[in-house]
Coordinates of C-alpha atoms and ligand atoms in Angstrom, one line a residue:
M27 CA 48.7 -52.6 77.6
I28 CA 45.3 -54.3 77.4
R29 CA 43.2 -54.8 74.3
L30 CA 40.0 -56.8 73.7
S31 CA 39.0 -57.1 70.1
H32 CA 35.5 -58.3 69.4
V33 CA 35.6 -60.7 72.3
S34 CA 32.6 -63.0 72.9
R35 CA 32.4 -65.8 75.4
D36 CA 29.7 -68.5 75.2
F37 CA 29.1 -71.0 78.0
P38 CA 27.3 -74.3 77.6
R39 CA 23.6 -73.9 78.7
R40 CA 24.2 -70.3 79.5
G41 CA 24.7 -68.9 76.1
R42 CA 26.6 -65.7 75.3
A43 CA 28.0 -64.1 78.5
L44 CA 30.2 -61.6 76.6
D45 CA 29.1 -60.2 73.3
D46 CA 31.5 -58.5 70.9
V47 CA 33.4 -56.5 73.5
T48 CA 36.1 -54.2 72.2
F49 CA 38.2 -51.8 74.3
S50 CA 41.7 -51.0 75.2
V51 CA 43.5 -49.7 78.3
E52 CA 46.7 -47.8 77.7
K53 CA 49.9 -47.8 79.8
G54 CA 49.4 -45.9 83.0
E55 CA 45.6 -45.6 82.7
F56 CA 43.1 -46.2 85.6
V57 CA 39.9 -47.7 84.5
F58 CA 36.8 -48.8 86.3
L59 CA 34.8 -51.7 84.9
T60 CA 31.2 -51.4 86.1
G61 CA 27.9 -53.1 85.5
H62 CA 25.2 -55.1 87.3
S63 CA 25.7 -58.6 88.6
G64 CA 26.0 -61.0 85.8
S65 CA 26.9 -58.3 83.2
G66 CA 30.3 -60.0 82.5
K67 CA 32.9 -58.1 84.6
S68 CA 34.5 -61.2 86.1
T69 CA 34.4 -63.1 82.8
T70 CA 36.2 -60.1 81.2
L71 CA 38.9 -60.1 83.9
R72 CA 39.3 -63.9 83.7
M73 CA 40.0 -63.5 79.9
L74 CA 42.7 -60.9 80.8
H75 CA 44.3 -63.3 83.2
M76 CA 43.9 -66.1 80.7
A77 CA 42.1 -68.2 83.3
D78 CA 39.5 -68.3 80.5
R79 CA 39.6 -67.8 76.7
P80 CA 37.3 -66.1 74.3
T81 CA 35.0 -68.1 72.1
E82 CA 35.5 -65.4 69.5
G83 CA 37.9 -62.5 69.2
E84 CA 41.2 -61.8 70.8
V85 CA 42.5 -60.6 74.1
R86 CA 46.0 -59.0 74.3
V87 CA 47.6 -58.1 77.7
A88 CA 51.1 -57.0 78.3
G89 CA 52.1 -58.2 74.9
F90 CA 50.5 -61.7 75.3
S91 CA 47.8 -62.8 72.9
S92 CA 45.0 -65.2 73.8
K93 CA 45.5 -66.7 70.4
L94 CA 49.2 -67.3 70.8
T95 CA 49.8 -68.0 74.5
S96 CA 49.5 -71.6 75.4
D97 CA 48.3 -72.8 78.9
R98 CA 51.9 -73.8 79.6
E99 CA 53.1 -70.2 79.0
I100 CA 50.5 -68.4 81.1
W101 CA 53.0 -68.1 84.0
K102 CA 55.0 -65.7 81.9
L103 CA 51.9 -63.5 81.5
R104 CA 51.2 -63.7 85.2
R105 CA 54.6 -62.3 86.0
R106 CA 53.7 -59.1 84.1
V107 CA 50.1 -58.9 85.4
G108 CA 49.0 -58.6 89.1
F109 CA 45.6 -59.9 90.2
V110 CA 43.6 -59.0 93.2
F111 CA 40.4 -60.9 94.2
Q112 CA 37.4 -60.0 96.2
D113 CA 38.1 -62.9 98.6
F114 CA 41.8 -62.2 99.0
R115 CA 42.9 -65.9 98.4
L116 CA 45.8 -65.8 100.9
L117 CA 47.4 -68.9 102.3
P118 CA 45.8 -69.6 105.7
G119 CA 47.9 -70.3 108.7
R120 CA 50.7 -68.2 107.3
T121 CA 51.8 -64.7 108.1
A122 CA 51.5 -61.6 105.9
R123 CA 55.2 -61.9 105.3
E124 CA 55.1 -65.6 104.3
N125 CA 52.3 -64.9 101.9
V126 CA 54.2 -62.2 100.0
A127 CA 57.6 -64.1 100.2
F128 CA 55.9 -67.2 98.7
A129 CA 55.0 -65.2 95.6
L130 CA 58.6 -64.2 95.2
E131 CA 59.9 -67.7 95.8
V132 CA 57.7 -69.3 93.1
T133 CA 59.1 -67.0 90.5
G134 CA 62.6 -67.8 91.4
T135 CA 63.7 -64.6 93.1
P136 CA 67.2 -65.1 94.6
R137 CA 67.0 -66.1 98.2
R138 CA 68.9 -63.1 99.7
E139 CA 66.5 -60.7 97.9
I140 CA 63.3 -62.2 99.2
G141 CA 63.5 -60.8 102.7
P142 CA 64.2 -57.1 101.8
R143 CA 61.8 -57.2 98.9
T144 CA 59.0 -58.6 101.1
S145 CA 59.6 -55.9 103.7
R146 CA 59.5 -53.2 101.0
L147 CA 56.2 -54.5 99.5
L148 CA 54.5 -54.7 102.8
S149 CA 55.7 -51.2 103.6
Q150 CA 54.4 -50.0 100.3
V151 CA 50.9 -51.2 101.2
G152 CA 51.1 -49.7 104.7
L153 CA 51.5 -53.0 106.6
S154 CA 55.0 -52.6 108.1
A155 CA 53.6 -53.0 111.6
R156 CA 51.7 -56.3 110.8
T157 CA 54.2 -58.3 108.8
G158 CA 54.4 -61.2 111.4
A159 CA 50.6 -61.5 111.9
L160 CA 48.8 -64.6 110.7
V161 CA 46.3 -64.0 107.9
E162 CA 43.5 -65.0 110.4
E163 CA 44.6 -62.2 112.7
L164 CA 44.3 -59.5 110.1
S165 CA 41.2 -57.4 109.3
G166 CA 39.6 -57.7 105.9
G167 CA 41.2 -54.4 104.8
E168 CA 44.6 -55.6 106.0
Q169 CA 44.2 -59.0 104.3
Q170 CA 43.4 -57.2 101.1
R171 CA 46.6 -55.1 101.5
V172 CA 48.6 -58.3 101.8
S173 CA 47.0 -59.6 98.6
V174 CA 47.9 -56.3 96.9
A175 CA 51.5 -56.6 98.1
R176 CA 51.6 -60.2 96.7
A177 CA 50.1 -58.9 93.4
L178 CA 52.9 -56.4 93.2
A179 CA 55.7 -58.9 94.0
N180 CA 56.9 -59.3 90.4
E181 CA 56.6 -55.6 89.5
P182 CA 53.6 -56.0 87.1
L183 CA 52.8 -53.5 84.4
V184 CA 49.1 -54.0 85.0
L185 CA 47.0 -54.6 88.1
L186 CA 43.7 -56.3 87.5
A187 CA 41.2 -56.3 90.4
D188 CA 37.9 -58.1 90.6
E189 CA 35.7 -56.4 93.2
P190 CA 38.7 -55.9 95.5
T191 CA 36.6 -53.8 97.9
G192 CA 33.5 -56.1 97.8
N193 CA 34.2 -57.7 101.2
L194 CA 35.4 -54.5 102.9
D195 CA 33.7 -51.7 104.9
E196 CA 33.6 -48.3 103.4
R197 CA 36.7 -47.0 105.1
S198 CA 38.9 -49.9 104.2
A199 CA 37.4 -49.8 100.7
R200 CA 38.6 -46.2 100.3
G201 CA 42.0 -47.2 101.6
I202 CA 42.4 -49.8 99.0
L203 CA 41.2 -47.5 96.3
E204 CA 43.7 -44.8 97.4
L205 CA 46.4 -47.5 97.3
F206 CA 45.5 -48.3 93.7
R207 CA 45.5 -44.6 92.9
D208 CA 49.0 -44.3 94.3
L209 CA 50.2 -47.3 92.3
N210 CA 48.6 -45.9 89.2
A211 CA 50.3 -42.5 89.8
S212 CA 53.7 -44.3 89.7
G213 CA 52.8 -45.7 86.3
M214 CA 51.0 -48.9 86.7
A215 CA 47.8 -49.5 84.6
V216 CA 44.9 -50.5 86.8
L217 CA 41.6 -52.1 85.7
M218 CA 39.2 -52.5 88.6
A219 CA 35.8 -54.2 88.3
T220 CA 33.3 -53.0 90.8
H221 CA 29.6 -52.5 91.2
D222 CA 30.1 -50.0 93.9
L223 CA 29.0 -46.8 92.1
D224 CA 29.5 -44.6 95.2
L225 CA 33.2 -45.6 95.0
V226 CA 33.3 -44.9 91.3
R227 CA 31.6 -41.5 91.7
S228 CA 34.0 -40.6 94.5
I229 CA 36.7 -40.1 91.9
S230 CA 36.2 -37.6 89.1
D231 CA 39.0 -38.1 86.7
V232 CA 38.8 -41.8 86.1
R233 CA 37.7 -43.6 82.9
T234 CA 34.6 -45.8 83.4
L235 CA 33.5 -48.7 81.2
E236 CA 30.1 -50.2 81.7
L237 CA 28.9 -53.7 80.7
S238 CA 25.3 -54.7 80.4
G239 CA 24.2 -58.2 79.4
G240 CA 27.7 -58.9 78.2
R241 CA 27.9 -55.9 76.0
L242 CA 30.0 -52.8 76.4
V243 CA 27.4 -50.1 76.6
F244 CA 29.4 -47.1 77.9
D245 CA 33.0 -45.8 77.8
S246 CA 33.6 -42.4 79.4
G247 CA 37.0 -42.3 77.7
A248 CA 35.8 -43.1 74.2
Ligands
ATP25 N1 31.8 -71.0 84.0 C1 30.6 -70.5 83.7 N2 29.7 -71.3 83.2 C2 28.5 -70.9 82.8 N3 28.1 -69.6 83.0 C3 29.0 -68.7 83.4 C4 30.3 -69.1 83.8 N4 31.0 -68.0 84.2 C5 30.2 -67.0 84.2 N5 29.0 -67.4 83.7 C6 27.8 -66.5 83.4 O1 28.2 -65.4 82.7 C7 27.5 -64.3 83.1 C8 28.5 -63.2 83.5 O2 29.1 -63.6 84.7 P1 30.2 -62.7 85.5 O3 30.7 -63.5 86.6 O4 31.2 -62.3 84.5 O5 29.4 -61.4 85.9 P2 29.8 -60.2 86.9 O6 29.5 -59.0 86.1 O7 31.2 -60.4 87.4 O8 28.8 -60.3 88.1 P3 29.0 -60.0 89.7 O9 28.8 -58.5 89.8 O10 27.8 -60.7 90.3 O11 30.3 -60.5 90.1 C9 26.6 -64.7 84.2 O12 25.3 -64.9 83.7 C10 27.2 -66.0 84.7 O13 26.2 -66.9 85.1
MG26 MG1 32.0 -60.7 89.2

């Protein structure tokens, strides 16, 4: 589902931010990507989303290769991969419902399907009661649920999340993690970057990868 082969990423003036990273995540796996600030977690996830490209090596995700997928084709990849950010990135001034419906509209979902599918997605993340609320009226945890519903809109095979609980209190953070676990139980691969080790340790049967200085230094599943 995800494979990084000898991936390095150099930035001008910064030097090597990722250094020869190799790992894979299989269908249906749940994996935490951990490491200190600056260790390369976000850079790794950006490669998987093809928002950035390796300087060396190859990234494959959901059948798309960083070597073969042009920038013009990235939208195809993004229909197979859901992405959740720390800062939610919802459309302001719009309702929960509009935010999710928009994701379905831009990928050409037939009009009559958008309403029912939006309702189903918001119910899946536990937000049926708040569908008409504006983004600004929602708590952080609720906003993150909207962004998860949006990420699920196109039934992705993989969910990538970069510090999805970073702006949430402990209780909301656990709620989001539980939601990810449920999604994973229904077959979706999940790769979640976090530096919240308490959250990581709260779950015993999950594979953990650790980056340090751009290198993969630990893989509990290897
Ligand atoms: N566009 C860029 N230009 C230059 N350097 C960059 C760029 N993006 C990331 N870096 C550098 O790459 C290194 C890894 O950054 P990255 O954001 O991947 O770390 P992180 O593990 O996600 O950290 P955090 O826990 O703080 O989010 C850092 O030293 C960062 O400054
Ligand atoms: Mg980061």
